[in-house]
Coordinates of C-alpha atoms and ligand atoms in Angstrom, one line a residue:
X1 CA 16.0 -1.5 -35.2
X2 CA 17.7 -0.6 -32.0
X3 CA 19.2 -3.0 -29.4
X4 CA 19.6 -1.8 -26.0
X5 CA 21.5 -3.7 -23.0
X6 CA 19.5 -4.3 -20.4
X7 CA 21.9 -6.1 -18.0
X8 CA 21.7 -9.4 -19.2
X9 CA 19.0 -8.7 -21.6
X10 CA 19.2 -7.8 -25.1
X11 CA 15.8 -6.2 -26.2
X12 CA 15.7 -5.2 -29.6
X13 CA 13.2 -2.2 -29.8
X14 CA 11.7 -0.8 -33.2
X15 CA 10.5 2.3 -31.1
X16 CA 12.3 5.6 -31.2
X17 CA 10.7 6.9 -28.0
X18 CA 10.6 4.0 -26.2
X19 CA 14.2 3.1 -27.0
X20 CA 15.2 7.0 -25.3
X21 CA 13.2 6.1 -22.1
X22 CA 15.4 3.0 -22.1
X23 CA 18.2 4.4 -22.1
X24 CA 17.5 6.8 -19.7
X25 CA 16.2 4.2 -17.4
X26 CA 19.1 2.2 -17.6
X27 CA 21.2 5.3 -16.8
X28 CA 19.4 6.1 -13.7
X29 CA 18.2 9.1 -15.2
X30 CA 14.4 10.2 -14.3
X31 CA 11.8 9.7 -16.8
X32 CA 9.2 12.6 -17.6
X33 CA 5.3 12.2 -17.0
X34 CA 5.1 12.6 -20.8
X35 CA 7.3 9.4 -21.2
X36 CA 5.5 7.2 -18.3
X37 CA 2.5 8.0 -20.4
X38 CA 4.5 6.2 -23.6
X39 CA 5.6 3.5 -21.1
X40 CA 2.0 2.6 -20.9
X41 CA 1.0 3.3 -24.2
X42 CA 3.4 1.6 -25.9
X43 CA 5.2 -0.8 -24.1
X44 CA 4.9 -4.3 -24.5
X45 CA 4.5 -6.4 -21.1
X46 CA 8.1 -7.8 -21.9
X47 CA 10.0 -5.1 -22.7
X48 CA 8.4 -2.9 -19.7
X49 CA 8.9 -6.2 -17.2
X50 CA 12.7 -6.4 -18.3
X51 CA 13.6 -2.8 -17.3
X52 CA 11.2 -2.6 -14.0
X53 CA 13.3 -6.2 -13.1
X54 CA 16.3 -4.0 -13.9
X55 CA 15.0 -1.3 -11.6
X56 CA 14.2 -3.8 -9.1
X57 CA 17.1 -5.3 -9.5
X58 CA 19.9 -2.4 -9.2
X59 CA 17.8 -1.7 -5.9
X60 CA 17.6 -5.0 -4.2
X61 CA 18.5 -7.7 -6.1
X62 CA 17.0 -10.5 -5.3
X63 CA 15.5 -9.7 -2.1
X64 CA 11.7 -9.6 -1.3
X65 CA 9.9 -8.5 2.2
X66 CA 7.5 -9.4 4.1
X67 CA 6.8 -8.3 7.2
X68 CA 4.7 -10.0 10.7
X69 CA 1.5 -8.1 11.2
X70 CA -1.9 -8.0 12.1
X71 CA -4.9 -5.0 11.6
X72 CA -7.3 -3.5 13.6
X73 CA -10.3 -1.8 11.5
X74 CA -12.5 -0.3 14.4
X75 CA -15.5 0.4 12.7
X76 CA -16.8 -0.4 8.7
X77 CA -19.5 2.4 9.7
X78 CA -18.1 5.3 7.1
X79 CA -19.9 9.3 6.6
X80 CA -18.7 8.9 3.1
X81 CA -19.9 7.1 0.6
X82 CA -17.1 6.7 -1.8
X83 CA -18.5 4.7 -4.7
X84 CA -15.9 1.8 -4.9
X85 CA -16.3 1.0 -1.7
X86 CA -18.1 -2.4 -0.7
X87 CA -16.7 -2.6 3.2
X88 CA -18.3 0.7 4.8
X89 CA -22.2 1.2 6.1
X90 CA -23.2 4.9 5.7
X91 CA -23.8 5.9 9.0
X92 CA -27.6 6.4 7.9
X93 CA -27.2 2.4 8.4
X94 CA -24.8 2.1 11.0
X95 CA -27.0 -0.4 12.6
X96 CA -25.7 -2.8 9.6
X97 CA -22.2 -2.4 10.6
X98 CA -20.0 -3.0 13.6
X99 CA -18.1 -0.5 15.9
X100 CA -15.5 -1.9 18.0
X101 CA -14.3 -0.7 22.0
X102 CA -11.3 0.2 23.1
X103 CA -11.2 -2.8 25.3
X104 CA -12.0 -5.0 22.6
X105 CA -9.3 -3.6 20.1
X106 CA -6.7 -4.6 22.8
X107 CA -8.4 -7.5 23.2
X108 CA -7.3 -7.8 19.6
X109 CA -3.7 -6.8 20.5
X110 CA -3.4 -9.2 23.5
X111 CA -4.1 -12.2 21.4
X112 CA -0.9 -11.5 19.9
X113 CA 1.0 -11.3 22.9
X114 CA 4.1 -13.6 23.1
X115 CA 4.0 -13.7 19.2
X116 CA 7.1 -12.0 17.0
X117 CA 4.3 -9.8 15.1
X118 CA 6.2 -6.4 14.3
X119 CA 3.6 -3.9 13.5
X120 CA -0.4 -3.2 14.0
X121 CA -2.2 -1.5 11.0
X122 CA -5.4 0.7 12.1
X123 CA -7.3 1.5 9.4
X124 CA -11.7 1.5 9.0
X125 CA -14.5 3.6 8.1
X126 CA -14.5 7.1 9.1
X127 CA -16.9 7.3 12.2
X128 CA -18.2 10.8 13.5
X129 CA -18.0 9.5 17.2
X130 CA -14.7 8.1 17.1
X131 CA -12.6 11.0 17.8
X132 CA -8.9 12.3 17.6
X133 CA -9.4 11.6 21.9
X134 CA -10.6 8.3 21.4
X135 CA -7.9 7.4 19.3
X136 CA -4.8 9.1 20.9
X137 CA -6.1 6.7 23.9
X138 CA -6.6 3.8 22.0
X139 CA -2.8 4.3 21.1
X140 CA -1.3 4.7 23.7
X141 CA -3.1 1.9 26.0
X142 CA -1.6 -0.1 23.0
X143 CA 2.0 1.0 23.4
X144 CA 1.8 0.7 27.3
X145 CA 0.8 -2.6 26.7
X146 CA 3.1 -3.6 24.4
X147 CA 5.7 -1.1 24.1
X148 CA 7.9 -2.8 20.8
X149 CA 4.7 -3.0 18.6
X150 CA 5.0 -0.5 15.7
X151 CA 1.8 1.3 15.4
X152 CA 1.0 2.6 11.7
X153 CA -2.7 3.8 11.1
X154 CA -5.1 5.9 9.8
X155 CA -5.2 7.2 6.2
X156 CA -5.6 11.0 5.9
X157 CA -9.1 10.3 5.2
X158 CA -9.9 9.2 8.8
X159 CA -7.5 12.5 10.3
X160 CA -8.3 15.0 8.1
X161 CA -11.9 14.3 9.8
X162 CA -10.6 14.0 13.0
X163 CA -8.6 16.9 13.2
X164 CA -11.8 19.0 12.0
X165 CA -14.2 17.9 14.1
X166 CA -11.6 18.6 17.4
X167 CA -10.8 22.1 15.9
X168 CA -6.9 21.6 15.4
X169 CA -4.6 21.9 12.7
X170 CA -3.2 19.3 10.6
X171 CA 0.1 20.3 12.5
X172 CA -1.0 19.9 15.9
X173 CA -3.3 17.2 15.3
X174 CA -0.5 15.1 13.9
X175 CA 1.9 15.6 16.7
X176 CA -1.1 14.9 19.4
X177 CA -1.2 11.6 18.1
X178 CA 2.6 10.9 17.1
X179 CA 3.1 12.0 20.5
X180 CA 0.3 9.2 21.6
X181 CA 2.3 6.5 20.0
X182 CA 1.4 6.3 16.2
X183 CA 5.3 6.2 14.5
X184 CA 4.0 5.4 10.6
X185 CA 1.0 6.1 8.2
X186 CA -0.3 3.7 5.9
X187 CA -1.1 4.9 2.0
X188 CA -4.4 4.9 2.2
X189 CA -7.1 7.0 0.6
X190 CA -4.9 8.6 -1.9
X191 CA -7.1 6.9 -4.7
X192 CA -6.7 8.9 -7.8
X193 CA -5.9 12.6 -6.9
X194 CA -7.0 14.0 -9.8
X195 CA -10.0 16.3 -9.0
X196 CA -12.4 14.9 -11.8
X197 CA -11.9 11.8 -10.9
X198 CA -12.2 11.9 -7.2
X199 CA -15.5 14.0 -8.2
X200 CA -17.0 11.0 -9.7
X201 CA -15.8 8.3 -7.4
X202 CA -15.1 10.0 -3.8
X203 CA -16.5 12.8 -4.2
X204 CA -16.6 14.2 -0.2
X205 CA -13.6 12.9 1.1
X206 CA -10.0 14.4 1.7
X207 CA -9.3 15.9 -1.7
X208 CA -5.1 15.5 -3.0
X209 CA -4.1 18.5 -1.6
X210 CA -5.5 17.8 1.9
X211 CA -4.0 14.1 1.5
X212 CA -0.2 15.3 0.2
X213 CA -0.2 17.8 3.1
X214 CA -1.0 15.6 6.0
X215 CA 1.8 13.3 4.6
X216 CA 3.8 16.2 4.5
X217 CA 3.6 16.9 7.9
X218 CA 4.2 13.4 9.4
X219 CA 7.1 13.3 7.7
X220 CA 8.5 16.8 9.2
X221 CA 7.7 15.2 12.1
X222 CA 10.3 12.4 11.4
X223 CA 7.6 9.4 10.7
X224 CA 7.4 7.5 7.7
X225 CA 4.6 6.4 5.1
X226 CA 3.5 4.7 2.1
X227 CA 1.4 5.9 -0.7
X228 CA -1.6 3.7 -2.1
X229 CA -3.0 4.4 -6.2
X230 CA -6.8 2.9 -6.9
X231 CA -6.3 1.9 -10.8
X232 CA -8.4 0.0 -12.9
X233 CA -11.8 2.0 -12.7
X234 CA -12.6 5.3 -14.9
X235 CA -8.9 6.9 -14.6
X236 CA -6.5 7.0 -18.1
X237 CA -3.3 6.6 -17.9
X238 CA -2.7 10.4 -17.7
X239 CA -4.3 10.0 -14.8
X240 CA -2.2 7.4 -13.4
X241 CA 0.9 9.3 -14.3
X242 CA -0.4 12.5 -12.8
X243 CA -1.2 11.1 -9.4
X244 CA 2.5 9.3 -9.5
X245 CA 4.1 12.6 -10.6
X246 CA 2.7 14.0 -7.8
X247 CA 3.7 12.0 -5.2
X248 CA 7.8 12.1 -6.9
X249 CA 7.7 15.7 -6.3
X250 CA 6.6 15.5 -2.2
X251 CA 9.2 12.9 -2.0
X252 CA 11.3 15.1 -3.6
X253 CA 10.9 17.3 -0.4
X254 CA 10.8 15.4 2.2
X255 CA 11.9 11.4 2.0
X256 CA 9.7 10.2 4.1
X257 CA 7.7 7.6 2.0
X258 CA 9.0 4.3 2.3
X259 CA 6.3 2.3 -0.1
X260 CA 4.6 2.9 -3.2
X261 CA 1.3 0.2 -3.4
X262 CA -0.9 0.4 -6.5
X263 CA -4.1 -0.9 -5.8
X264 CA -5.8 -3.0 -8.0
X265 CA -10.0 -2.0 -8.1
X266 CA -11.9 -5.3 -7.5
X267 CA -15.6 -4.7 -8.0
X268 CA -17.7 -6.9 -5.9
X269 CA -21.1 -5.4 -4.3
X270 CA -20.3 -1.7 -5.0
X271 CA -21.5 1.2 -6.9
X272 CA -18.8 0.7 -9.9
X273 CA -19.8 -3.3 -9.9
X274 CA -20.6 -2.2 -13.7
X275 CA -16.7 -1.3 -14.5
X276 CA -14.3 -4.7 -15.3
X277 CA -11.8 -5.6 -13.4
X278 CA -8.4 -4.9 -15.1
X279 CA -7.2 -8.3 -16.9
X280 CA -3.3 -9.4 -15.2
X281 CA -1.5 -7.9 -18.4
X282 CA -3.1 -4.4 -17.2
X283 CA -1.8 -5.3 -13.5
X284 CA 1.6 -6.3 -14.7
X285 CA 2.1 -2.9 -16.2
X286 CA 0.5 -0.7 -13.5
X287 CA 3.7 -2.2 -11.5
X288 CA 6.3 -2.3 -14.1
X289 CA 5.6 1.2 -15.1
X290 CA 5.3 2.5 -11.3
X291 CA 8.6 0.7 -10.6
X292 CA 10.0 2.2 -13.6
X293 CA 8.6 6.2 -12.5
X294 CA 8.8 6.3 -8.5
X295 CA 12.4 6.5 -8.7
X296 CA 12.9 8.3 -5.6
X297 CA 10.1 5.7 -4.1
X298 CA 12.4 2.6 -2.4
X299 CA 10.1 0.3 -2.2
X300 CA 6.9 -1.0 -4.7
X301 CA 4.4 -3.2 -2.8
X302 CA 2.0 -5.8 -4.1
X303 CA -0.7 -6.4 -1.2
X304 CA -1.4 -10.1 -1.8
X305 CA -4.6 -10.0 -0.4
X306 CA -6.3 -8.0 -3.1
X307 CA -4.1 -9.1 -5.7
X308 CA -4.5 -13.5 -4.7
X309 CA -1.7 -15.3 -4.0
X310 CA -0.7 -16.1 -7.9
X311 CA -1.0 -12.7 -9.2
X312 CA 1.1 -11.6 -6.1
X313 CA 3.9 -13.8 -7.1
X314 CA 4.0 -12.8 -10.6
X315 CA 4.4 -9.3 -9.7
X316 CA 8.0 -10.3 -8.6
X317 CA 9.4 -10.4 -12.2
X318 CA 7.2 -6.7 -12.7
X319 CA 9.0 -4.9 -10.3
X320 CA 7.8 -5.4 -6.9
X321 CA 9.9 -6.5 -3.7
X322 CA 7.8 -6.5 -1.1
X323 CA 4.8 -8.4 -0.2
X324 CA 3.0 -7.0 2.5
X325 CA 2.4 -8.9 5.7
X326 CA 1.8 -12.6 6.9
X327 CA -2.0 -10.9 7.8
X328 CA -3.8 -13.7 10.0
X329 CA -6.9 -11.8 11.4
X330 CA -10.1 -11.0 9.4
X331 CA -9.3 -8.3 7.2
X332 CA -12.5 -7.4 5.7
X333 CA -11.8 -4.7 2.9
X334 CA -10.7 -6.6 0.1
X335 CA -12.9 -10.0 0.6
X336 CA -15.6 -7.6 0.5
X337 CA -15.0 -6.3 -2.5
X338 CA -14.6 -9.5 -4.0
X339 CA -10.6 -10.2 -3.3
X340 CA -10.2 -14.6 -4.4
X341 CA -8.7 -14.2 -0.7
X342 CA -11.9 -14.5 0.9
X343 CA -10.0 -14.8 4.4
X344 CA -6.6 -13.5 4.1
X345 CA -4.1 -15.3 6.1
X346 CA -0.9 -16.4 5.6
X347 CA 1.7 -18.2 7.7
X348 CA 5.5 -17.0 7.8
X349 CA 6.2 -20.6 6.0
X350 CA 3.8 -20.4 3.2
X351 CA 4.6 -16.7 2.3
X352 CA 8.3 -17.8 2.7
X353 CA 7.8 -20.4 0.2
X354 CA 5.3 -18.0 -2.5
X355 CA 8.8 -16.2 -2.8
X356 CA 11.1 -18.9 -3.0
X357 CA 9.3 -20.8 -5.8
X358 CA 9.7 -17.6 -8.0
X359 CA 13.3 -17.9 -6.9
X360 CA 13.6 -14.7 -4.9
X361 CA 15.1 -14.4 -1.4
X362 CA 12.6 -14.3 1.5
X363 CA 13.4 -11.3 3.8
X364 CA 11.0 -10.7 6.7
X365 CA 11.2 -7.1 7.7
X366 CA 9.8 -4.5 10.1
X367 CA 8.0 -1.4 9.4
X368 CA 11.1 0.7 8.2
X369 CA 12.5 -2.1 6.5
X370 CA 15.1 -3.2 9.2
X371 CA 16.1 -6.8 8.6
X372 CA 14.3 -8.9 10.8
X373 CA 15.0 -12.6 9.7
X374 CA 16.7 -13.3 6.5
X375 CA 15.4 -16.8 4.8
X376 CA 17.9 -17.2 2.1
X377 CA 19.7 -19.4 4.1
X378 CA 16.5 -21.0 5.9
X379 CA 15.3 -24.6 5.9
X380 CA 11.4 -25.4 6.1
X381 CA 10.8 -28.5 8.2
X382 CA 6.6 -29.6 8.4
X383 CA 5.7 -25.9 7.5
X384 CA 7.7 -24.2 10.3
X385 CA 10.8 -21.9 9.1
X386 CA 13.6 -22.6 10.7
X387 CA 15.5 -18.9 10.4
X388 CA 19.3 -19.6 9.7
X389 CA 19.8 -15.7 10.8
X390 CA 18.3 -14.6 13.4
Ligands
LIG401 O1 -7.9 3.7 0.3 C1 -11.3 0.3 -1.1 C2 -8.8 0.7 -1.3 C3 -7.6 1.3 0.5 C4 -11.6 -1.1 -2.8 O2 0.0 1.2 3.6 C5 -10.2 -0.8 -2.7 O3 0.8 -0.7 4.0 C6 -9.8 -2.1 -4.4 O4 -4.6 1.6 1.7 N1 -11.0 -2.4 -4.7 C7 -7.3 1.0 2.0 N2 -9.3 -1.3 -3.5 C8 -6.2 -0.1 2.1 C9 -4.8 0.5 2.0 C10 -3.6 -0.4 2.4 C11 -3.7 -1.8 2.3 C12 -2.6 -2.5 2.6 C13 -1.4 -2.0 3.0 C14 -1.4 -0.6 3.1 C15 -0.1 0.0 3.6 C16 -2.5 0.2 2.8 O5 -8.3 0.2 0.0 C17 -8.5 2.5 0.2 C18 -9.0 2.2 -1.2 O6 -8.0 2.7 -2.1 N3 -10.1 0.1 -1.6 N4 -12.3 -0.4 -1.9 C19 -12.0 -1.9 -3.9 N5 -13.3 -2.1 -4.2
LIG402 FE1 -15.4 5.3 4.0 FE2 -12.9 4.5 3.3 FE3 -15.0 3.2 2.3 FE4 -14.5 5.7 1.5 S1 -13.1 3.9 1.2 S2 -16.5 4.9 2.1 S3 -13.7 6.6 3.3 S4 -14.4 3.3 4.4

């Protein structure tokens, strides 16, 4: 038997291997995919929720983000037909879905005007007649508008498509539209990169290299992005550890992934609506151990609205320290596929007080993490917060 200080903690550990990856944890030293394979073979939820709080911990201490933001998804009409999803109509059936204008997308925007909202998030179904034009306009009539709004969209699913069908590289296309206005990516469509399993559940989208690569050249370009993983479905845990190994080694290169957000597969009204749902000890884990392995990664995300409110909370103590955004428009994708947030909003006071109860520090932040309001100081008076920093 074998105790190992963990901070505070004293974890006795019967374990050889588990007991090295400890160590080396606790050292700072990087674990190998081998070992994050171990982590979730052979950790207990305890153990593994002790050193990801360690992790977490060393990183942050006790703060948690949040940040003010609302989405636009232009269209749910999708050419693919990835099997987990329950949000797109194929374009066969585009009839069934709905396709938004520009002028009603900043209709969207100009609802918010006047309102401390930090960042839009663009994201929807890949549409053949929404093009890189379209949406190079779209972006910029939004930042001429409102010139402070962060603008973070489109998953390399949605440009990989659009830079094809306008002829350009990934290179040009990517500058086209950071010079247009978009300063971030979100970490969409990264699913599971390895090839078999993207075969069986995504088969004709983006495939990993195609995703790593556009990534790679937003950050060259000096923007920043996060990184999404769909667990939960058909992939092992070799899997898992692959996909996380590969995104370590781009950030390796190049820095410029800010989040890591595991995704947890809910299976309402899709083609996998066979496959369970992971239980919460399974979702606990998938954080712990992706705190634990994206050491180069600074922050790990739990998106509440997939996740509901509860789960999202727990994740705290499992190595997460940011929540995602105070979302207050209809954000279909997860209620779709059968999220318990069937309309996910959330006001800057109830979020504020999700984090406090689990006795963390409330820190609203924007897009690249720059302190916005800090609420450890903060009093809440009929469900307004009253920021003591400003
Ligand atoms: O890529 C689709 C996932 C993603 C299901 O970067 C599903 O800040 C679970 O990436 N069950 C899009 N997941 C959403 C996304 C995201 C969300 C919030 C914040 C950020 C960010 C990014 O949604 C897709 C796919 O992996 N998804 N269907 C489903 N049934
Ligand atoms: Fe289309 Fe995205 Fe749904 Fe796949 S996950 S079908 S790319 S909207």
């Amino acid at each position: 038997m074998t105790n190992i200080e963990l901070g505070q903690l004293n974890i006795t550990l019967t374990d050889q291997s588990l007991r090295k990856i400890g160590e080396k944890v606790i050292a700072g030293e990087r674990i190998t995919p081998e070992e994050g394979v171990i982590l979730f073979e052979k950790g207990s939820l305890s153990w593994l929720g002790s050193l990801a709080n360690h992790v977490r911990e060393k990183l942050h201490g006790q703060k948690t983000y949040f940040n003010r933001n609302f989405h636009i998804e232009p269209t749910n009409v999708c050419v693919f037909s990835c099997k987990f999803c329950s949000y797109s109509r194929l374009y066969a059936h585009k009839e069934e879905g709905w396709e938004l204008t520009t002028e009603q997308m900043l209709d969207i925007v100009r609802k918010y005007d006047g309102q401390p909202v930090t960042e839009v998030h663009i994201v929807g179904g890949v549409h053949p007649k929404l093009t890189l034009e379209f949406f190079a306009d779209l972006l910029r009539k939004i930042k001429s508008h409102r010139p402070d709004l962060h603008l973070k969209g489109f998953t390399p699913v949605e440009l990989d498509y659009m830079f094809r069908k306008a002829k350009v590289s990934v290179e040009e296309g990517m500058k086209y539209l950071h010079e247009a206005g978009l300063q971030s990516l979100p970490g969409g469509g990264a699913e599971i990169f390895s090839a078999d399993i993207r075969e069986q559940i995504c088969a004709d989208k983006v495939d990993a290299e195609g995703w790593l690569k556009i990534h790679e050249v937003a950050h060259a370009l000096g923007m920043h992005s996060n990184a999404t993983m769909l667990y939960g479905h058909i992939e092992s845990y070799h899997h898992r550890v692959d996909h996380m190994e590969r995104l370590r080694n781009l950030q390796d290169k190049t820095r410029g992934f800010n989040t890591f957000i595991p995704l947890k597969f809910r299976n309402k009204d899709n083609e996998m609506s066979h496959i369970p749902e992971s239980t919460i000890v399974e979702d606990m884990k998938m954080y712990a151990v992706a705190r634990i392995y994206m050491d180069n990664f600074p922050h790990l995300k739990a998106y509440w609205p997939m996740l509901g409110r509860n789960s999202a909370q727990l994740t705290l103590s499992f190595g997460v320290n940011d929540l995602d955004g105070t979302i207050d428009d209809s954000t279909k994708i997860y209620s779709m596929a059968g999220s318990e947030e069937q309309s996910p909003s959330m006001t800057t006071a109830e979020l504020v007080s999700l984090i406090r109860q689990v006795k963390r520090q409330p820190v609203e932040r924007d897009t690249l993490y720059n302190v916005i309001n800090d609420y450890s100081d903060s009093v809440i008076v009929d469900q307004q917060v009253n920021p003591v920093h400003n």
